[in-house]
Coordinates of C-alpha atoms in Angstrom, one line a residue:
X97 CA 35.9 258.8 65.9
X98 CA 36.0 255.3 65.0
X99 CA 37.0 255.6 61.3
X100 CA 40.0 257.8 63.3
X101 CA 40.6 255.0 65.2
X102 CA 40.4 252.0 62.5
X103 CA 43.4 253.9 60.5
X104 CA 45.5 254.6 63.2
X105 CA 45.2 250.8 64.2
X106 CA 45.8 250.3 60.0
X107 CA 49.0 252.3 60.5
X108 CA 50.6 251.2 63.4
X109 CA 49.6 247.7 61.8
X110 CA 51.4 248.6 58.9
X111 CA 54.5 249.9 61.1
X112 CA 54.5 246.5 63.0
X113 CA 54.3 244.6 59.5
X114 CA 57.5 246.9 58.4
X115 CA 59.1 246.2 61.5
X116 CA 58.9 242.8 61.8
X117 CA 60.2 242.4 57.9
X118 CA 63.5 244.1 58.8
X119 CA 65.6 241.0 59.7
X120 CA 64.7 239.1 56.4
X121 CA 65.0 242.1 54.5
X122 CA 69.0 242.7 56.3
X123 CA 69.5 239.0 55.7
X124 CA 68.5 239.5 51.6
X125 CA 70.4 242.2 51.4
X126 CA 73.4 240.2 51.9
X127 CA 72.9 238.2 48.7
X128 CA 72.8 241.4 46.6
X129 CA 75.9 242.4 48.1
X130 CA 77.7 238.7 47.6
X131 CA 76.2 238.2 44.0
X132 CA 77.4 242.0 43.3
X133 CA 80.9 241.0 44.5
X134 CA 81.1 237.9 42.9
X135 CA 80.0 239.2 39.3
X136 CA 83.0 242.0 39.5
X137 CA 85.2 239.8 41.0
X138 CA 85.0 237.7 38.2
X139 CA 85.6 240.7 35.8
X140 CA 89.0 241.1 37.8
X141 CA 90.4 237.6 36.6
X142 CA 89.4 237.8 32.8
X143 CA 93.3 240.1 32.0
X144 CA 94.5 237.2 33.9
X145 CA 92.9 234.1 32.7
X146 CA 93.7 235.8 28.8
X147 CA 97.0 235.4 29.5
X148 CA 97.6 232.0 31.4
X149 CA 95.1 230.1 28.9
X150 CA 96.5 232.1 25.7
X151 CA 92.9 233.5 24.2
X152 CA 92.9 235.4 21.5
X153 CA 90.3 238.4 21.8
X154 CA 87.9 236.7 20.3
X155 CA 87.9 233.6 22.5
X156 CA 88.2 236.2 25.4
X157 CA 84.6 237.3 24.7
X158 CA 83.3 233.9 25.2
X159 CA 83.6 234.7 29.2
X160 CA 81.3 237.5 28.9
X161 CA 79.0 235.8 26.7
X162 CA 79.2 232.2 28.5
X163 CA 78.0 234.6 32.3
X164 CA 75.3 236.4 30.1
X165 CA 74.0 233.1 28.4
X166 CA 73.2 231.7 31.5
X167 CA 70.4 234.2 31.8
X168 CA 68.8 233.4 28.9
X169 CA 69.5 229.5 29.3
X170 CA 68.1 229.0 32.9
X171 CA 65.6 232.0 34.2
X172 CA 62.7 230.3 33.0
X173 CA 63.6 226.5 34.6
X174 CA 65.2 228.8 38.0
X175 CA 61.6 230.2 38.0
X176 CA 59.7 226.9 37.8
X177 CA 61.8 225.8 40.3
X178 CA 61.5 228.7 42.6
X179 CA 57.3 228.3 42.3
X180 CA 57.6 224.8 43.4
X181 CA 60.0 224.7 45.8
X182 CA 59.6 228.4 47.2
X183 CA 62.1 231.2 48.0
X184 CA 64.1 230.5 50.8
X185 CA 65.3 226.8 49.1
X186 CA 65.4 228.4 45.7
X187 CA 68.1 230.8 47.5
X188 CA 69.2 227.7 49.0
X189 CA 70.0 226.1 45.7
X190 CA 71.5 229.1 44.3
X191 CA 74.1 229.8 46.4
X192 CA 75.0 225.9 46.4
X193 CA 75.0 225.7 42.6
X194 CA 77.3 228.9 42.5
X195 CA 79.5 227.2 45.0
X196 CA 79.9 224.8 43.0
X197 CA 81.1 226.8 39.6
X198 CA 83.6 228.5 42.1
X199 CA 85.1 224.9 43.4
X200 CA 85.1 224.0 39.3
X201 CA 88.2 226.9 38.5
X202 CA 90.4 224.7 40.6
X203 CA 90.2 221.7 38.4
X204 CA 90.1 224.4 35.3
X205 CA 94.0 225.9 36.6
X206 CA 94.9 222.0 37.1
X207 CA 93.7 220.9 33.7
X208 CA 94.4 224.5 31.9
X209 CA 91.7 223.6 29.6
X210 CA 89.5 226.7 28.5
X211 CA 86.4 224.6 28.1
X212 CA 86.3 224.0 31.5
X213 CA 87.1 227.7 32.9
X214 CA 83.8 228.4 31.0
X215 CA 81.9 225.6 32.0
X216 CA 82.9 226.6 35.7
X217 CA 81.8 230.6 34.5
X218 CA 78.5 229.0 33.2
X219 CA 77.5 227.2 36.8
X220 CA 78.5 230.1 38.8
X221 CA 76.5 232.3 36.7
X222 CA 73.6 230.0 36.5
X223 CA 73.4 229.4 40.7
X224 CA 73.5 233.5 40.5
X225 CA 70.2 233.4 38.1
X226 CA 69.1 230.7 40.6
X227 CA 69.3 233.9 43.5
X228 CA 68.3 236.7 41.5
X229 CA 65.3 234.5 40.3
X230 CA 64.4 233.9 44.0
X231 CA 65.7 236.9 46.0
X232 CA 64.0 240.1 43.7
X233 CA 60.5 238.6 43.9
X234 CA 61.0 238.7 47.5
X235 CA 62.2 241.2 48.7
X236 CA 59.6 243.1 47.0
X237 CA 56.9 241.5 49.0
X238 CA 58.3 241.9 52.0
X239 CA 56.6 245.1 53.0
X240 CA 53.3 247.3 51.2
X241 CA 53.2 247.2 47.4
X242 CA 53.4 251.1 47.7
X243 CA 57.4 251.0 48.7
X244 CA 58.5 247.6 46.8
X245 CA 60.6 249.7 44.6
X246 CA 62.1 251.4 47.2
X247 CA 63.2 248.4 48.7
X248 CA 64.3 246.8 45.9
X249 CA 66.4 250.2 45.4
X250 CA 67.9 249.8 48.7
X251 CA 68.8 246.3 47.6
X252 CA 70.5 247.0 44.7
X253 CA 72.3 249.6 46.1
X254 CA 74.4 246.7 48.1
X255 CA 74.4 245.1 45.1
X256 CA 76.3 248.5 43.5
X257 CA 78.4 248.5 46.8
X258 CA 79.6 245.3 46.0
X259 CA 80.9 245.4 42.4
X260 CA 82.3 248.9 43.8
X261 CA 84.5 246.7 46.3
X262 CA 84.8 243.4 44.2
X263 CA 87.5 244.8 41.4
X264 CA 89.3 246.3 45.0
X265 CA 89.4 242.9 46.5
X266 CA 90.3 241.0 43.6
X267 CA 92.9 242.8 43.1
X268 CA 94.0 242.7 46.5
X269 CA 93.2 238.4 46.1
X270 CA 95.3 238.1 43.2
X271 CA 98.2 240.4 42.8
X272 CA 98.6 241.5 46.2
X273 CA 100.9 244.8 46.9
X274 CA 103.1 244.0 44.4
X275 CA 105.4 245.1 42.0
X276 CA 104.7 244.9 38.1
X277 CA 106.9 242.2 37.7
X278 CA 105.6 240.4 40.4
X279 CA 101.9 241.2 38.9
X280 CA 102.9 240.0 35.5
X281 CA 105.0 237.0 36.7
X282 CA 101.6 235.5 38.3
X283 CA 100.4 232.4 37.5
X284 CA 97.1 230.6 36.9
X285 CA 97.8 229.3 40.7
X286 CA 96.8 232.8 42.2
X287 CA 93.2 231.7 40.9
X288 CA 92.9 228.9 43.1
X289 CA 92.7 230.5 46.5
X290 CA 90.3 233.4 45.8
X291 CA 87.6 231.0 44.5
X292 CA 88.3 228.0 47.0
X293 CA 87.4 230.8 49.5
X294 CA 84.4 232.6 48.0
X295 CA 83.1 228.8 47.2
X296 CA 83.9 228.5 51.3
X297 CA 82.1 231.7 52.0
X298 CA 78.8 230.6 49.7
X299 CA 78.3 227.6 51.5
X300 CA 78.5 229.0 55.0
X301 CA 75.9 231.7 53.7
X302 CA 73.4 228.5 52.4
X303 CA 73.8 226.8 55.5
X304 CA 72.9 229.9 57.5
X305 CA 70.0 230.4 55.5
X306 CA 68.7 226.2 55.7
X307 CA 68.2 227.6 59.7
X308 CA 66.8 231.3 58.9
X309 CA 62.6 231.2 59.4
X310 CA 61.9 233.4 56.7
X311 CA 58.2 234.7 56.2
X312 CA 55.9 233.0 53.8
X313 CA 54.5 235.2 51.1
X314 CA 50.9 234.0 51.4
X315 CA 49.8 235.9 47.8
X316 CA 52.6 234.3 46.2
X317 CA 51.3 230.4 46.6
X318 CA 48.8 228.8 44.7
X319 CA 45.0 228.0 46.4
X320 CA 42.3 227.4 44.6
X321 CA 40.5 230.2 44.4
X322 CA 43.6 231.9 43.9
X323 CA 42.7 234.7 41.3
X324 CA 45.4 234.0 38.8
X325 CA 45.5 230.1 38.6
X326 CA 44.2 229.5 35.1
X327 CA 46.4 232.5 34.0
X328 CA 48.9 232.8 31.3
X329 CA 52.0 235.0 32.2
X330 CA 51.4 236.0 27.9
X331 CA 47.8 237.9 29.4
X332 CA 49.8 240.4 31.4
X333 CA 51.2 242.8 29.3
X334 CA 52.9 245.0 32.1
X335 CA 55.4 241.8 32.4
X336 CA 55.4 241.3 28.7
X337 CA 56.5 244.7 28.3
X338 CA 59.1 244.5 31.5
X339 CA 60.8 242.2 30.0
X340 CA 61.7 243.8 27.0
X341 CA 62.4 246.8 29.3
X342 CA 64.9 244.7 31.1
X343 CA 66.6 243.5 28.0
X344 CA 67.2 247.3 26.6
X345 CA 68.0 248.5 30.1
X346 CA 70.4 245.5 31.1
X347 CA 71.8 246.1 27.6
X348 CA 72.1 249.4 27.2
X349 CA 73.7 249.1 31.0
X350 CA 76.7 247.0 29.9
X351 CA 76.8 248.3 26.6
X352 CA 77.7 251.9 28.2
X353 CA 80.2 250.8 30.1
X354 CA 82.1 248.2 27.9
X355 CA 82.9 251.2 25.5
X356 CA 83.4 254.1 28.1
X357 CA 87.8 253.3 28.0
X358 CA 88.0 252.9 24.5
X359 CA 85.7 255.9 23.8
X360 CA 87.9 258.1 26.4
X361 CA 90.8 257.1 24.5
X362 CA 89.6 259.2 21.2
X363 CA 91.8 262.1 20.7
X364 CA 89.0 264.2 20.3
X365 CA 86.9 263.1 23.6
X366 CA 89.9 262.4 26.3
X367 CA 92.8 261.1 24.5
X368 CA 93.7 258.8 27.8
X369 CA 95.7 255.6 28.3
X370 CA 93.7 252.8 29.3
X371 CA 94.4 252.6 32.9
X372 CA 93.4 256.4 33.2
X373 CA 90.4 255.9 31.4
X374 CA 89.7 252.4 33.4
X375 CA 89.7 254.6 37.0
X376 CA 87.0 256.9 35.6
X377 CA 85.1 254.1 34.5
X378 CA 84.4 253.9 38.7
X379 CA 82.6 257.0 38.6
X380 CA 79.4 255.5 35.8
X381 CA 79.3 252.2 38.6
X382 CA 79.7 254.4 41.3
X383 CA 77.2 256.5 40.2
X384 CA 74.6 253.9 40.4
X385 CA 75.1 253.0 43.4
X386 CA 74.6 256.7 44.7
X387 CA 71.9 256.7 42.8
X388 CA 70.3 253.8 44.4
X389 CA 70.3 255.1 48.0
X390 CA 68.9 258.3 46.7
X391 CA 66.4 256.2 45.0
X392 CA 65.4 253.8 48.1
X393 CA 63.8 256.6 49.8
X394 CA 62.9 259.4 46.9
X395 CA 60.7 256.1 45.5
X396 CA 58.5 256.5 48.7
X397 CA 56.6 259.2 48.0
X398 CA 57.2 259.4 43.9
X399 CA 55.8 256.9 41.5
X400 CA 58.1 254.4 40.1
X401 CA 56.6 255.1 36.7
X402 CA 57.6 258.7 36.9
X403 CA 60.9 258.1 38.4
X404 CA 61.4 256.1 35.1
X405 CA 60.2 258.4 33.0
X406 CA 62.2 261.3 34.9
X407 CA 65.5 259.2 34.8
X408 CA 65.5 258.0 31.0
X409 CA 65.0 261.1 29.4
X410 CA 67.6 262.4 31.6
X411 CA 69.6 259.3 30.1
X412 CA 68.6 260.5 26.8
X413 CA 69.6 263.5 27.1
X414 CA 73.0 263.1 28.5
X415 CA 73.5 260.4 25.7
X416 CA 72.4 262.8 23.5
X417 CA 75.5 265.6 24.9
X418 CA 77.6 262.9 24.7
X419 CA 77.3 262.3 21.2
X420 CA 77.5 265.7 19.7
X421 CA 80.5 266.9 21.5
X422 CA 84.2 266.6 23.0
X423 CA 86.4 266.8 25.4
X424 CA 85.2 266.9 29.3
X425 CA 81.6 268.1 28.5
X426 CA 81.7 264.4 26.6
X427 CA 83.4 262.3 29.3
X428 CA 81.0 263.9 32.0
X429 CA 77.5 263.2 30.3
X430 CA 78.3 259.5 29.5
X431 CA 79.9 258.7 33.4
X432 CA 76.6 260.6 34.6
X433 CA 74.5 258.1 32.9
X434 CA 75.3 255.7 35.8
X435 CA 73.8 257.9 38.5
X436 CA 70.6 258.1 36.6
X437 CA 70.6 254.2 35.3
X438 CA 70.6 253.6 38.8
X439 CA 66.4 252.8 39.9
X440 CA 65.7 251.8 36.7
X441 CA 66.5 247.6 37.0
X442 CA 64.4 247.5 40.3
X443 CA 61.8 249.9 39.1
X444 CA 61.3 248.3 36.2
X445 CA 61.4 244.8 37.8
X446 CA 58.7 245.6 40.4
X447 CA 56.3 247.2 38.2
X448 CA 56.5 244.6 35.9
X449 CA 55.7 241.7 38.7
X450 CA 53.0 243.8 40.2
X451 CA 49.5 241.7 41.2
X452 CA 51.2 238.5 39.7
X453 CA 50.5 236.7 42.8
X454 CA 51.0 233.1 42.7
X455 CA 52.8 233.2 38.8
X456 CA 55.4 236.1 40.6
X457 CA 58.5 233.2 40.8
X458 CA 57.5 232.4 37.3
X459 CA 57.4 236.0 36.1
X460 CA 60.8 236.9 38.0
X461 CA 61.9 234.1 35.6
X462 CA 61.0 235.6 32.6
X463 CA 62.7 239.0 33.6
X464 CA 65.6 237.6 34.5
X465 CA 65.6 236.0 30.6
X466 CA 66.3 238.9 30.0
X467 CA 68.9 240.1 31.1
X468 CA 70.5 238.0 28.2
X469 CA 70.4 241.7 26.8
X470 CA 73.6 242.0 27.8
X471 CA 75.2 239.9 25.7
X472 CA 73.1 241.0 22.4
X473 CA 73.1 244.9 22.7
X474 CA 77.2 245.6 23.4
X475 CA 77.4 243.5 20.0
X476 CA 75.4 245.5 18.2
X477 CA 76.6 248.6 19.5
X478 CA 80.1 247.0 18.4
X479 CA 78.9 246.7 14.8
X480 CA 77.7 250.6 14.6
X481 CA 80.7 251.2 16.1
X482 CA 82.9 249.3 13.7
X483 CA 81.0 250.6 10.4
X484 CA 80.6 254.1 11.2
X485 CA 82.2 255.5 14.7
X486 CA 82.4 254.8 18.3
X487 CA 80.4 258.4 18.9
X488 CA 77.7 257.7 16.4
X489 CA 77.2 253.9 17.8
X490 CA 76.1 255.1 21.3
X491 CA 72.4 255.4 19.1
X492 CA 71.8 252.0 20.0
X493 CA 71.4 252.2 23.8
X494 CA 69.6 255.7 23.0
X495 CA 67.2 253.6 21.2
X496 CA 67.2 251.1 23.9
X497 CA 66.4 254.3 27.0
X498 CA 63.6 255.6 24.4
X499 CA 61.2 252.2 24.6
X500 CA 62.1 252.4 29.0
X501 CA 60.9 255.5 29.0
X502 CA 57.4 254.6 26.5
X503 CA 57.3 251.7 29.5
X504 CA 57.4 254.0 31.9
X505 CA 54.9 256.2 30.5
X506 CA 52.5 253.4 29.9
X507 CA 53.0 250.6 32.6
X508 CA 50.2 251.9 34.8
X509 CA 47.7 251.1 32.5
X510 CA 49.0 247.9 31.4
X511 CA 48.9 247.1 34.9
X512 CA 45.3 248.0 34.5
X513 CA 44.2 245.8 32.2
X514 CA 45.9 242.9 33.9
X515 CA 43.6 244.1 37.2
X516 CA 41.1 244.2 34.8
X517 CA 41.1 240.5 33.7
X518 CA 42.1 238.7 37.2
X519 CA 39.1 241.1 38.4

C-alpha cells in the first residue's frame, strides 16, 4: 500500500513539475516563432535586394551562404558563452545581437554597399545561433527526459508557423497591395521600415525576458562532483554522431526545397512557371509544420529513435518515387517529404544532448555547427545536378536520410556507452 502510495505522490509530483514549466515553456516558444519569422522574412527581401544592389546570381548566393556561415563560425563560441553565462542571458544576448544585424540594413540602403547588407545578414544570423544555441538545450529540460522530444516538437512547430507567416508578412511589409508596377517600381527604401521594426520588436522581447524568472536547470551547471566535469564532448559518441545527423538532415532539408521550383518546371515532372511552382513550394514547409504538432504528442508514447527511423525511410522512399517518375506522382512524393522531415531536427537534437549534463550548452554548440550543412549539401546537390540531371541529383540528400536513419537505429546504444563511462 505504500509503494501505491509513493508513485502516486511520484506522479502527481511529476504533474506539478509539468505544470509549473508551462509559463517558461509559452514564453520559449515565442523565440521559435520570432527566429522562424525572421529567417523567412529575410528570404522575402533577397528578389529585392538582387535588384536594388545589381548582383549577379552568383553574388546573390553569398546571402544564403553569409546566414548559413554564421552557424559554422559561432555555435561553438555561442555555446561557451551560454555555459558561462547561462540560458536566460545567452537568450538575452541573442536577441540583442540580432537586433542589432536588423538596425545594420538601414545604414546598408543608405550606403548601398553589398558588403555591408551581408555583414548586417551575418550579425542577425549570428544573434539567431546565439538563441538557438541557448533556447533548444532548454526547452528540453524543462520537463522529464522521457517527453523532451515532444517538446522540442511542439517548439519547432512555432518555429514552422512562423516561416509559414514570415514570406506572408514580408510581403505584406514590402510591396503592400499593390500593383506590379508599383511592386517593381520599389526601392531599397521599403527595406528600412520592416527591419527598423523587427529590430524594435527584438529588443522589447530582450527586455521582457531581463525581468522573466526563469527556472534554473540544476543538472545543467557544473559542481564538483558533477559526473561529467573531466569529460570531453569527443567521449560521447551519441553527440558525435548527432552532429553529423544534423548536418545531413539540415542539408538535405534546404537542399529539397531550394530545387523543388526549378525541378517542377521540367516538362516531364510539372512543366510550371515559377510563381506556380513557388505556391506549391508552401505545401513541403507546411508540411513540417503539420508534421510537428502531430509529432509533439505521437513522441510521448513512441521512442524518438523509432520515430526517426519510421520517418527517414519514409523520406527514403518518397525520394526514391520521386526520382523514378513524372508528372503528379513526382511533384506529390518530394512536397510530402516535408511532413515527414518534420520531428527529425528536434529528435535528433535531443537524443544527441541526452545525460550531457553540465557540457549540454557546449554540446548544443556543436549541433548547431552544424547546421552549416546547409550551405555545403544544396552545392553539391547543385553539381550532380549540373553534370548529370536535376532528377538523378536528388541521390545526395537520399544519401544524407540513409546515415539519419543508421543514427536512429543506433543512438540508443551510443547513448549507452556514454552512461557507461560517466557511470
Amino acid at each position: 500500500m505504500s509503494e501505491i502510495n509513493m508513485n502516486q505522490s511520484i506522479a502527481a509530483g511529476t504533474q506539478n513539475n509539468e505544470k509549473n514549466y508551462f509559463f517558461p515553456l509559452a514564453a520559449m516558444t515565442t523565440l521559435f516563432f520570432l527566429w522562424g519569422f525572421i529567417t523567412v522574412f529575410n528570404d522575402v527581401l533577397i528578389p529585392r535586394l538582387k535588384s536594388v544592389f545589381d548582383l549577379n546570381y552568383t553574388e546573390a548566393m553569398l546571402i544564403q551562404f553569409c546566414f548559413f556561415i554564421a552557424y559554422f563560425v559561432v555555435s561553438l563560441p555561442a555555446g561557451n558563452l551560454v555555459k558561462r553565462l547561462g540560458y536566460q542571458k545567452g537568450i538575452i544576448i541573442g536577441l540583442v545581437v540580432a537586433a542589432a544585424g536588423c538596425l545594420l540594413f538601414y545604414p546598408a540602403v543608405i550606403v548601398h554597399q553589398y558588403w555591408v547588407f551581408l555583414s548586417a545578414l551575418f550579425v542577425m544570423a549570428s544573434g539567431i545561433v546565439i538563441l538557438q544555441v541557448s533556447a533548444n538545450p532548454y526547452v528540453a529540460a524543462l520537463g522529464t527526459p522521457k517527453t523532451a522530444s515532444s517538446r522540442l516538437n511542439l517548439a519547432q512547430a512555432l518555429n514552422s508557423l512562423g516561416t509559414t507567416l514570415g514570406p506572408i508578412a514580408g510581403g505584406m511589409l514590402l510591396f503592400g497591395a499593390g500593383s506590379a508596377a508599383v511592386v517593381e517600381a520599389a526601392n531599397a527604401d521599403s527595406v528600412k521600415v520592416p527591419y527598423l521594426v523587427i529590430a524594435g520588436c527584438l529588443l522589447a522581447i530582450a527586455v521582457v525576458f531581463a525581468f522573466l524568472k526563469l527556472p534554473t536547470i540544476e543538472a545543467h551547471i557544473e559542481t564538483e562532483d558533477c559526473k561529467v566535469k573531466d569529460k570531453n564532448l569527443k567521449e560521447a559518441p551519441h553527440l558525435m554522431m548527432g552532429v553529423v545527423a544534423i548536418f545531413c538532415y539540415v542539408g538535405a532539408e534546404v537542399s529539397i526545397g531550394s530545387f523543388i521550383v526549378n525541378y517542377f518546371a521540367e516538362e516531364h515532372i510539372g512543366g510550371l512557371d515559377a510563381p506556380t511552382a513557388a505556391k506549391l513550394l508552401g505545401y513541403y514547409w507546411g508540411g513540417a509544420m503539420v508534421g510537428r504538432f502531430i509529432g509533439s504528442q505521437a513522441l510521448k508514447y513512441v521512442a524518438p529513435s523509432k520515430a526517426l527511423v519510421f520517418n527517414s525511410v519514409f523520406v527514403m522512399l518518397l525520394l526514391a518515387m520521386t526520382m523514378f517518375t513524372e508528372g503528379n506522382i513526382a511533384m506529390v512524393s518530394v512536397l510530402a517529404i516535408g511532413l515527414f522531415n518534420s520531428i527529425m531536427f528536434p529528435t535528433i537534437f535531443t537524443t544527441a544532448i541526452e545525460g550531457l549534463g553540465s557540457l549540454t550548452s557546449k554540446g548544443s554548440g556543436w549541433l548547431c555547427l552544424a547546421i552549416v550543412g546547409g550551405a555545403i549539401i544544396p552545392l553539391l546537390q547543385g553539381v550532380v545536378a549540373d553534370t548529370m540531371h536535376i532528377q538523378i541529383s536528388f541521390i545526395v540528400p537520399l544519401v544524407c536520410y540513409i546515415f539519419i536513419a543508421w543514427y536512429g537505429l543506433n543512438v540508443v546504444k551510443l547513448s549507452k556507452q556514454w552512461h557507461d563511462k560517466i557511470a
